[in-house]
Amino acid sequence: MTRKRTPSTYADWQAMAASLSFETRAFVDDKFIGADSGETFATVNPVTGETLGQVASCNAVDAERAGKVAREAFECGEWSRVAPVKRKQVLLKLAELMEANKSELALLDTLDMGKPIQSSLGDMAGAIGCMRYQAESIDKLYGEVAPTGEDSLALVLREPLGVVASIVPWNFPLMMTSWKIAPALAAGNSVILKPSEKSPLSALRLAELASEAGIPRGVFQVLPGFGHTVGKALALSMEVDCLAFTGSTGVGKLLMQYAGQSNLKRVYLECGGKSPNIVFADCKDLERVAYHAAEAIFHNQGEVCIAGSRLLVENSIRTTFVDKLLAASESMQPGDPLNPDSFMGAIVDETQHKGILDYIRRGVEEGATLRAGGKALDGNGLFIPPTVFDDVTDKMVIGREEVFGPVLSVFGFDTDEQAIAMANDSDYGLAAGLWSQDIDRIMRVTRRLESGQVFVNNWAGGDQTVPFGGVKQSGNGRDKSHHSLEEYSDLKSVWFSLA
Ligand code: NAD
């Protein structure tokens, strides 16, 4: 397999973008086809405003058809019942194909949703790493023999769930996809992927690669389209046994309702966040911490579920710290995402852009102190610079709601108890960070934080071995690690009475 060279300069990426062609049809039953209705939607480059392509807009009819195909594929056993080592070989081949085509996959995500190309390449490493990890894990997962008496034998077997529908967002299009489909496929399920309508292109390229890797007909299908049409239809489908969702808390709540209205399918949710990042006065090297605190919110234009959007700073160092943070933010300005030097790219679309600017306006109206940014950049492209509000309180909308953009809210605190109470004063519980040199304090505070993950003296650390997910209204599922693999299989207890 030949690996294509990864472009390195701005000009290289521009040239590659200019010559790129891509698939826009749905992938059903191992074929690319238009939506049943013939309808399409435009996918738009948020930097140039150009329509990149007209993509198949699937609806309930397409969902029904894909559901039946997925069920047949599951029941025929060509994937679901083969030895795990066979699935491993195919998924490792898929990982190889993703690696060989990673520049193209990264570019599709960047063109589709505006994230910097370097960040898209980072996502590819995460997506490919996940595919490899889950492929390698599946033939190492044992069933159990229960500790019964000698007059019986009880086996606890693991079996795939059936048909899994993965519904994913646009902020890390291919990486979120891989976090869902890799464990679901490895466990032997048939998977129907619904990418976001804002970033469907890399998922369609992945379908081609999956077919080339040898994933059997009907085991992996991709239905582009809108949430309220094809997404809702999948969620209500009697053919779907499990919904694996990443997206907003509001839509997550709807999916649980749809599951209740249909077949009580399992619903794994990875939802939104408003994550607290706590800086204690005893932390070392304030400049370095300030840089990481800025990066925690401005990385990927703030369009990150675990963005460190609430910065809680001990009041004794707050003035100095915020000055250092503003200096660090200066180096994180947005620019053309095809330029490898751009720290931030463009906001995904006009709706999101307007929503972020509305939050900024409300922050000013509510009396927070605007210390940086606050206005869209003039000229082409949906760019918003790093925006920092100080003196934010828990009553303000910008201090409570997920902005999902490059907007930081700074709060002050005086005691550990205050910091813990402020950090936990949120409907969300996805991530939290704390910076301190005092190990007793670190452990005391960490145990009390209501959060699926806590980053100590870093932000966003983790790898494939570590589960990723939230508590409270940030969701109930876990991506990555063997814990996510376990979510995609069921336990079957088999009891033998021995004579
Ligand atoms: P969203 O909830 O609007 O959409 C997510 C997906 O759900 C899309 O594919 C969309 O088409 C689909 N959808 C929308 N309405 C639906 C419906 N009624 N039925 C079925 N499907 C429907 O979220 P988004 O704007 O794409 O992404 C941003 C959100 O995702 C943020 O809240 C962010 O925090 C969250 N997110 C969470 C994680 C995590 O791991 N916890 C990771 C990335 C993003």
Coordinates of C-alpha atoms and ligand atoms in Angstrom, one line a residue:
M1 CA 0.0 0.0 0.0
T2 CA 1.5 3.3 -1.0
R3 CA 1.4 6.1 1.5
K4 CA 0.8 9.5 -0.1
R5 CA 3.1 12.3 1.0
T6 CA 1.6 14.7 3.5
P7 CA 1.7 18.3 2.2
S8 CA 3.7 20.5 4.4
T9 CA 3.2 24.1 3.2
Y10 CA 0.3 26.4 2.8
A11 CA 0.7 26.3 -1.0
D12 CA 0.8 22.5 -1.0
W13 CA -2.5 22.3 0.9
Q14 CA -4.1 24.9 -1.4
A15 CA -3.0 22.9 -4.4
M16 CA -4.3 19.7 -3.0
A17 CA -7.6 21.4 -2.1
A18 CA -8.0 22.7 -5.7
S19 CA -7.6 19.3 -7.2
L20 CA -9.7 17.3 -4.7
S21 CA -12.8 15.4 -5.9
F22 CA -15.1 13.6 -3.5
E23 CA -18.2 11.4 -3.1
T24 CA -21.5 13.1 -2.1
R25 CA -23.9 10.2 -2.3
A26 CA -25.1 7.9 0.5
F27 CA -23.4 4.5 1.0
V28 CA -26.0 1.8 1.3
D29 CA -25.7 -1.9 0.7
D30 CA -22.1 -1.5 -0.5
K31 CA -23.1 1.1 -3.2
F32 CA -23.1 4.9 -3.4
I33 CA -26.6 6.0 -4.2
G34 CA -28.7 9.2 -4.1
A35 CA -31.3 9.8 -1.4
D36 CA -34.7 8.1 -2.2
S37 CA -36.3 11.5 -2.5
G38 CA -33.6 12.7 -4.9
E39 CA -33.0 15.7 -2.5
T40 CA -29.6 17.1 -1.7
F41 CA -28.2 19.8 0.6
A42 CA -25.2 22.0 0.1
T43 CA -22.1 21.6 2.1
V44 CA -20.3 24.9 2.3
N45 CA -16.7 25.9 3.0
P46 CA -16.9 28.4 5.9
V47 CA -13.8 30.3 4.8
T48 CA -14.7 31.0 1.1
G49 CA -18.5 30.6 1.4
E50 CA -18.3 28.3 -1.7
T51 CA -20.5 25.3 -2.0
L52 CA -18.2 22.3 -2.0
G53 CA -20.9 19.9 -3.2
Q54 CA -24.5 18.9 -3.1
V55 CA -24.9 15.9 -0.7
A56 CA -27.6 13.3 -0.7
S57 CA -30.2 14.3 1.9
C58 CA -31.4 11.0 3.3
N59 CA -34.8 10.7 5.1
A60 CA -36.9 8.1 6.8
V61 CA -37.2 5.9 3.7
D62 CA -33.4 5.7 3.4
A63 CA -33.2 4.9 7.1
E64 CA -35.7 2.1 6.8
R65 CA -33.9 0.6 3.9
A66 CA -30.4 0.9 5.5
G67 CA -31.9 -0.6 8.7
K68 CA -33.2 -3.7 6.8
V69 CA -29.9 -4.1 5.0
A70 CA -27.9 -3.8 8.3
R71 CA -30.2 -6.4 9.9
E72 CA -29.8 -8.9 7.1
A73 CA -26.0 -8.4 7.2
F74 CA -26.0 -9.0 10.9
E75 CA -28.1 -12.1 10.7
C76 CA -26.2 -13.6 7.9
G77 CA -23.2 -13.8 10.3
E78 CA -20.5 -12.9 7.7
W79 CA -19.3 -10.3 10.2
S80 CA -21.2 -10.8 13.4
R81 CA -20.3 -14.5 13.8
V82 CA -16.8 -14.8 12.4
A83 CA -13.9 -15.3 14.7
P84 CA -12.9 -12.0 16.2
V85 CA -9.4 -12.4 14.7
K86 CA -10.9 -12.0 11.3
R87 CA -12.6 -8.8 12.2
K88 CA -9.4 -7.6 13.6
Q89 CA -7.6 -8.2 10.3
V90 CA -10.1 -6.3 8.3
L91 CA -10.2 -3.3 10.7
L92 CA -6.4 -3.2 10.8
K93 CA -6.5 -3.0 7.0
L94 CA -9.0 -0.2 7.3
A95 CA -6.7 1.6 9.7
E96 CA -3.8 1.2 7.2
L97 CA -6.0 2.6 4.4
M98 CA -6.9 5.6 6.6
E99 CA -3.2 6.1 7.3
A100 CA -2.4 6.0 3.6
N101 CA -5.1 8.5 2.9
K102 CA -4.9 10.7 6.0
S103 CA -4.0 13.9 4.2
E104 CA -7.1 13.7 2.0
L105 CA -9.3 12.8 5.0
A106 CA -7.9 15.6 7.0
L107 CA -8.4 18.1 4.1
L108 CA -12.0 17.0 3.7
D109 CA -12.7 17.9 7.4
T110 CA -10.9 21.2 7.1
L111 CA -12.7 22.3 3.9
D112 CA -16.0 21.1 5.3
M113 CA -16.0 22.7 8.7
G114 CA -13.1 25.2 8.9
K115 CA -10.7 23.6 11.4
P116 CA -7.0 24.2 11.0
I117 CA -5.3 21.6 8.9
Q118 CA -2.8 20.7 11.6
S119 CA -5.7 20.0 14.0
S120 CA -7.4 17.8 11.3
L121 CA -4.1 15.9 11.0
G122 CA -4.1 15.4 14.8
D123 CA -7.7 14.1 14.5
M124 CA -6.5 11.5 12.0
A125 CA -4.0 10.2 14.4
G126 CA -6.8 9.9 17.0
A127 CA -9.1 8.3 14.5
I128 CA -6.6 5.8 13.2
G129 CA -5.2 5.1 16.7
C130 CA -8.7 4.2 17.8
M131 CA -9.4 1.9 14.9
R132 CA -6.1 0.0 15.6
Y133 CA -6.7 -0.1 19.4
Q134 CA -10.3 -1.6 19.1
A135 CA -9.2 -4.0 16.3
E136 CA -6.4 -5.2 18.4
S137 CA -8.6 -5.6 21.5
I138 CA -11.4 -7.7 20.1
D139 CA -9.5 -11.0 20.1
K140 CA -8.3 -10.4 23.6
L141 CA -11.7 -10.1 25.3
Y142 CA -12.7 -13.2 27.1
G143 CA -16.0 -14.4 28.4
E144 CA -16.4 -15.7 31.9
V145 CA -17.1 -18.9 33.8
A146 CA -19.2 -17.9 36.8
P147 CA -18.2 -19.2 40.3
T148 CA -21.1 -21.6 40.7
G149 CA -21.2 -24.9 42.7
E150 CA -19.9 -28.2 41.2
D151 CA -23.3 -29.4 40.1
S152 CA -23.5 -26.7 37.5
L153 CA -21.5 -24.7 35.0
A154 CA -22.4 -21.1 34.0
L155 CA -20.8 -19.3 31.1
V156 CA -21.1 -15.6 30.6
L157 CA -20.8 -14.9 26.9
R158 CA -20.4 -11.6 25.1
E159 CA -22.4 -11.1 21.9
P160 CA -22.8 -8.2 19.6
L161 CA -25.9 -6.0 20.0
G162 CA -27.1 -6.1 16.4
V163 CA -27.6 -2.8 14.5
V164 CA -25.9 0.3 15.9
A165 CA -26.7 3.7 14.6
S166 CA -23.9 6.2 15.2
I167 CA -25.0 9.9 15.1
V168 CA -22.0 12.3 15.3
P169 CA -21.3 16.0 15.3
W170 CA -19.1 18.2 13.1
N171 CA -16.4 19.5 15.4
F172 CA -14.1 16.5 15.1
P173 CA -15.9 14.8 12.2
L174 CA -13.7 11.7 11.5
M175 CA -12.3 11.3 15.0
M176 CA -15.7 11.2 16.6
T177 CA -16.8 8.8 13.9
S178 CA -13.9 6.5 14.6
W179 CA -14.5 6.6 18.4
K180 CA -18.0 5.2 17.7
I181 CA -17.7 2.9 14.8
A182 CA -14.4 1.2 15.7
P183 CA -15.6 -0.5 18.9
A184 CA -19.1 -1.2 17.4
L185 CA -17.7 -2.9 14.3
A186 CA -15.0 -4.7 16.3
A187 CA -17.7 -6.2 18.5
G188 CA -19.4 -7.6 15.5
N189 CA -22.3 -5.2 15.0
S190 CA -23.7 -3.7 11.8
V191 CA -23.2 0.0 11.8
I192 CA -25.2 2.9 10.2
L193 CA -23.4 6.2 10.5
K194 CA -25.1 9.5 10.3
P195 CA -22.5 12.2 10.0
S196 CA -23.4 15.8 10.7
E197 CA -25.0 17.7 7.9
K198 CA -22.3 20.3 8.4
S199 CA -19.4 17.9 7.8
P200 CA -20.5 14.8 5.8
L201 CA -17.6 14.4 3.3
S202 CA -14.9 12.5 5.3
A203 CA -17.5 9.9 6.4
L204 CA -18.3 9.1 2.7
R205 CA -14.6 8.7 1.9
L206 CA -14.4 6.4 4.9
A207 CA -17.2 4.2 3.5
E208 CA -15.1 3.7 0.3
L209 CA -12.1 2.7 2.4
A210 CA -14.2 0.4 4.6
S211 CA -15.4 -1.4 1.5
E212 CA -11.9 -1.7 0.1
A213 CA -10.7 -3.1 3.5
G214 CA -13.2 -5.9 3.1
I215 CA -16.0 -5.0 5.5
P216 CA -18.8 -7.1 4.2
R217 CA -21.8 -5.7 2.3
G218 CA -24.3 -3.9 4.6
V219 CA -22.1 -4.0 7.7
F220 CA -21.1 -0.4 7.4
Q221 CA -23.4 2.2 5.8
V222 CA -23.4 6.0 5.7
L223 CA -26.5 8.1 5.5
P224 CA -25.9 11.9 5.2
G225 CA -28.7 14.2 6.0
F226 CA -30.4 16.3 8.7
G227 CA -31.0 15.3 12.3
H228 CA -34.7 15.9 12.2
T229 CA -35.2 13.7 9.2
V230 CA -32.8 10.8 8.9
G231 CA -31.3 11.1 12.4
K232 CA -34.7 11.0 14.0
A233 CA -35.8 8.1 11.8
L234 CA -32.8 6.0 12.8
A235 CA -33.5 6.8 16.4
L236 CA -37.1 5.7 16.1
S237 CA -36.3 2.6 13.9
M238 CA -37.3 -0.8 15.2
E239 CA -34.3 -2.2 13.3
V240 CA -31.8 -0.2 15.4
D241 CA -30.7 -1.8 18.6
C242 CA -28.4 0.9 19.9
L243 CA -27.8 4.6 19.4
A244 CA -24.3 5.8 19.9
F245 CA -24.5 9.6 19.9
T246 CA -22.1 12.5 20.2
G247 CA -23.7 16.0 20.1
S248 CA -25.6 18.5 22.1
T249 CA -27.4 17.7 25.4
G250 CA -30.7 18.9 23.9
V251 CA -30.6 16.3 21.1
G252 CA -29.4 13.7 23.5
K253 CA -32.5 14.1 25.5
L254 CA -34.6 13.7 22.3
L255 CA -32.8 10.5 21.5
M256 CA -33.7 9.0 24.9
Q257 CA -37.4 9.9 24.2
Y258 CA -37.2 8.3 20.7
A259 CA -35.8 5.1 22.2
G260 CA -38.7 5.0 24.7
Q261 CA -41.2 5.6 21.9
S262 CA -39.8 2.7 19.8
N263 CA -38.0 -0.4 21.0
L264 CA -36.1 0.7 24.1
K265 CA -32.9 0.6 22.2
R266 CA -29.7 1.4 24.2
V267 CA -28.7 5.0 24.1
Y268 CA -25.1 6.0 24.7
L269 CA -24.7 9.8 24.9
E270 CA -21.6 12.0 24.7
C271 CA -23.0 15.5 25.1
G272 CA -22.0 19.1 25.8
G273 CA -20.0 20.7 28.5
K274 CA -19.1 23.9 30.3
S275 CA -15.8 22.7 31.8
P276 CA -14.1 24.4 34.8
N277 CA -10.4 24.9 34.7
I278 CA -9.2 25.8 38.2
V279 CA -5.9 27.6 38.8
F280 CA -4.6 27.7 42.4
A281 CA -2.2 30.3 43.5
D282 CA 0.4 27.7 44.4
C283 CA 0.9 26.5 40.8
K284 CA 4.3 26.8 39.3
D285 CA 5.2 28.8 36.2
L286 CA 2.1 31.0 35.7
E287 CA 3.2 31.8 32.2
R288 CA 3.0 28.2 31.1
V289 CA -0.3 27.6 32.9
A290 CA -1.7 30.7 31.3
Y291 CA -0.7 29.5 27.8
H292 CA -2.4 26.1 28.5
A293 CA -5.5 27.8 29.9
A294 CA -5.8 29.8 26.7
E295 CA -5.2 26.8 24.5
A296 CA -7.8 24.9 26.5
I297 CA -10.5 27.3 25.2
F298 CA -9.2 28.5 21.9
H299 CA -8.0 25.2 20.4
N300 CA -10.3 24.2 17.4
Q301 CA -12.0 27.7 17.7
G302 CA -13.5 26.7 21.0
E303 CA -15.7 24.2 19.2
V304 CA -14.7 21.5 21.6
C305 CA -16.9 19.6 24.0
I306 CA -14.2 19.7 26.6
A307 CA -13.2 23.3 26.0
G308 CA -12.0 24.8 29.3
S309 CA -14.6 27.6 29.0
R310 CA -14.9 28.5 32.7
L311 CA -11.5 29.6 34.1
L312 CA -11.6 29.7 37.9
V313 CA -8.6 31.7 39.2
E314 CA -7.6 32.2 42.8
N315 CA -8.1 35.9 43.5
S316 CA -4.6 36.5 44.9
I317 CA -3.1 35.8 41.5
R318 CA -6.0 36.7 39.2
T319 CA -4.8 40.1 37.9
T320 CA -1.3 38.8 37.0
F321 CA -2.7 35.6 35.6
V322 CA -5.3 37.2 33.4
D323 CA -2.6 39.5 32.0
K324 CA -0.5 36.5 31.1
L325 CA -3.5 34.7 29.6
L326 CA -4.3 37.7 27.4
A327 CA -0.7 37.8 26.1
A328 CA -0.9 34.0 25.3
S329 CA -4.2 34.5 23.5
E330 CA -2.6 37.1 21.2
S331 CA -0.7 34.3 19.6
M332 CA -3.8 32.2 19.0
Q333 CA -5.5 34.3 16.3
P334 CA -7.6 32.7 13.5
G335 CA -6.5 32.5 9.9
D336 CA -7.0 30.4 6.8
P337 CA -7.2 26.8 8.1
L338 CA -5.2 25.6 5.1
N339 CA -2.2 27.6 6.4
P340 CA -0.4 25.2 8.8
D341 CA 0.6 28.3 10.9
S342 CA -3.0 29.2 11.7
F343 CA -3.8 28.5 15.3
M344 CA -7.6 28.8 14.9
G345 CA -9.7 28.3 11.8
A346 CA -13.1 29.5 10.8
I347 CA -16.4 28.9 12.7
V348 CA -18.3 26.1 11.1
D349 CA -21.3 28.0 9.6
E350 CA -23.3 31.2 9.8
T351 CA -25.7 29.9 12.4
Q352 CA -22.9 29.0 14.8
H353 CA -21.1 32.3 14.0
K354 CA -24.2 34.3 14.8
G355 CA -24.9 32.3 18.0
I356 CA -21.4 32.9 19.3
L357 CA -21.7 36.7 18.6
D358 CA -25.0 36.7 20.4
Y359 CA -23.4 35.2 23.5
I360 CA -20.7 37.8 23.4
R361 CA -23.3 40.6 23.1
R362 CA -25.2 39.1 26.1
G363 CA -21.9 38.9 28.1
V364 CA -21.4 42.6 27.6
E365 CA -25.0 43.4 28.4
E366 CA -24.8 41.3 31.6
G367 CA -21.9 43.4 32.9
A368 CA -18.9 41.0 32.4
T369 CA -15.6 42.8 31.6
L370 CA -14.6 42.2 28.0
R371 CA -10.8 42.0 28.0
A372 CA -10.0 40.7 24.5
G373 CA -11.8 40.0 21.2
G374 CA -15.5 40.4 21.1
K375 CA -16.1 41.1 17.4
A376 CA -16.0 39.1 14.2
L377 CA -13.0 39.8 11.9
D378 CA -13.8 42.0 8.9
G379 CA -13.5 40.5 5.5
N380 CA -14.2 37.0 4.1
G381 CA -14.7 34.0 6.2
L382 CA -16.4 33.3 9.5
F383 CA -13.6 34.2 11.9
I384 CA -13.9 35.2 15.6
P385 CA -10.7 36.1 17.5
P386 CA -10.0 34.8 21.1
T387 CA -12.5 36.5 23.3
V388 CA -12.0 36.9 27.1
F389 CA -14.5 38.0 29.7
D390 CA -13.4 38.7 33.3
D391 CA -15.6 39.2 36.3
V392 CA -18.1 36.6 35.2
T393 CA -20.6 35.4 37.7
D394 CA -22.7 32.2 37.9
K395 CA -25.8 34.2 37.1
M396 CA -24.6 35.2 33.7
V397 CA -25.6 33.3 30.6
I398 CA -22.0 33.2 29.3
G399 CA -20.9 31.7 32.6
R400 CA -23.5 28.9 32.5
E401 CA -24.3 27.9 28.9
E402 CA -22.1 26.1 26.3
V403 CA -21.1 28.8 23.8
F404 CA -19.1 26.4 21.6
G405 CA -16.9 29.1 20.3
P406 CA -13.7 31.0 21.3
V407 CA -15.1 32.7 24.3
L408 CA -13.6 32.4 27.8
S409 CA -15.3 33.3 31.1
V410 CA -13.0 34.1 34.0
F411 CA -14.2 33.8 37.6
G412 CA -12.4 34.5 40.8
F413 CA -12.4 32.4 44.0
D414 CA -10.7 32.6 47.5
T415 CA -10.9 29.1 49.0
D416 CA -10.8 25.5 47.9
E417 CA -14.4 25.0 49.0
Q418 CA -15.5 27.9 46.9
A419 CA -13.6 26.6 43.9
I420 CA -15.2 23.1 44.2
A421 CA -18.7 24.6 44.6
M422 CA -18.3 26.9 41.6
A423 CA -16.9 24.1 39.5
N424 CA -19.8 21.8 40.3
D425 CA -22.4 24.5 39.9
S426 CA -23.3 23.3 36.3
D427 CA -25.7 20.9 34.6
Y428 CA -22.7 19.5 32.8
G429 CA -19.9 17.2 34.0
L430 CA -17.7 16.4 31.1
A431 CA -14.2 17.6 32.0
A432 CA -12.5 19.6 34.7
G433 CA -8.9 20.7 35.2
L434 CA -6.8 21.9 38.1
W435 CA -3.4 23.4 38.4
S436 CA -1.5 23.1 41.7
Q437 CA 1.7 21.8 43.2
D438 CA 0.0 20.5 46.4
I439 CA -0.7 16.8 46.0
D440 CA -3.1 16.7 49.0
R441 CA -5.1 19.5 47.6
I442 CA -5.1 17.9 44.1
M443 CA -6.5 14.6 45.4
R444 CA -9.0 16.3 47.8
V445 CA -10.4 18.5 45.0
T446 CA -10.2 15.9 42.3
R447 CA -12.4 13.5 44.3
R448 CA -15.1 16.2 44.8
L449 CA -15.3 17.3 41.2
E450 CA -18.4 16.1 39.4
S451 CA -16.8 15.3 36.1
G452 CA -16.1 12.3 33.8
Q453 CA -12.5 13.3 33.6
V454 CA -10.1 15.5 35.5
F455 CA -6.9 16.9 34.0
V456 CA -4.2 17.6 36.6
N457 CA -1.6 20.2 35.6
N458 CA -2.6 19.7 31.9
W459 CA -5.6 20.1 29.8
A460 CA -7.1 17.4 27.5
G461 CA -4.6 14.7 28.2
G462 CA -5.4 11.2 27.4
D463 CA -4.9 8.3 25.0
Q464 CA -6.7 5.3 23.6
T465 CA -6.3 3.4 26.9
V466 CA -8.3 5.9 28.8
P467 CA -12.1 6.2 28.7
F468 CA -13.7 9.5 27.6
G469 CA -17.1 10.7 28.6
G470 CA -19.2 12.7 31.0
V471 CA -21.5 12.6 34.0
K472 CA -24.7 14.6 34.7
Q473 CA -26.1 16.2 31.5
S474 CA -22.9 15.6 29.6
G475 CA -24.0 12.1 29.0
N476 CA -23.7 8.5 30.1
G477 CA -21.4 6.7 27.6
R478 CA -17.7 6.2 27.4
D479 CA -15.7 6.4 24.2
K480 CA -12.2 4.8 23.8
S481 CA -10.5 2.0 25.8
H482 CA -11.9 -1.5 26.4
H483 CA -14.8 0.1 28.3
S484 CA -16.2 1.4 25.1
L485 CA -15.8 -2.0 23.4
E486 CA -17.8 -3.6 26.2
E487 CA -20.7 -1.1 25.6
Y488 CA -21.2 -2.6 22.1
S489 CA -21.8 -6.2 23.3
D490 CA -24.4 -7.9 25.5
L491 CA -23.9 -10.5 28.1
K492 CA -25.6 -13.9 27.6
S493 CA -25.7 -16.2 30.6
V494 CA -25.7 -19.9 29.9
W495 CA -26.5 -22.3 32.7
F496 CA -25.6 -26.0 32.5
S497 CA -27.1 -28.4 35.2
L498 CA -24.6 -31.2 35.6
A499 CA -25.7 -34.6 36.5
Ligands
NAD1 P1 -26.2 18.5 17.5 O1 -26.7 17.8 18.8 O2 -26.9 19.6 16.9 O3 -26.0 17.4 16.4 C1 -25.3 16.2 16.6 C2 -25.8 15.2 15.6 O4 -27.2 14.9 15.9 C3 -25.8 15.6 14.1 O5 -25.5 14.6 13.3 C4 -27.2 16.1 13.9 O6 -27.7 16.0 12.6 C5 -28.0 15.0 14.8 N1 -29.3 15.4 15.2 C6 -29.8 16.7 15.4 N2 -31.1 16.6 15.7 C7 -31.5 15.3 15.8 C8 -32.7 14.6 16.0 N3 -33.8 15.2 16.4 N4 -32.7 13.3 16.0 C9 -31.5 12.6 15.6 N5 -30.4 13.2 15.3 C10 -30.3 14.5 15.4 O7 -24.7 18.9 17.9 P2 -23.6 19.6 17.0 O8 -23.9 21.0 16.9 O9 -23.4 18.7 15.8 O10 -22.3 19.4 17.9 C11 -22.0 20.2 19.0 C12 -22.3 19.5 20.3 O11 -21.7 18.3 20.4 C13 -21.8 20.3 21.5 O12 -22.8 20.4 22.5 C14 -20.6 19.5 22.0 O13 -20.3 19.7 23.3 C15 -21.1 18.2 21.7 N6 -19.9 17.2 21.6 C16 -19.7 16.4 22.6 C17 -18.6 15.5 22.6 C18 -18.4 14.5 23.7 O14 -17.6 13.6 23.5 N7 -19.1 14.6 24.8 C19 -17.7 15.6 21.5 C20 -18.0 16.5 20.5 C21 -19.1 17.3 20.5

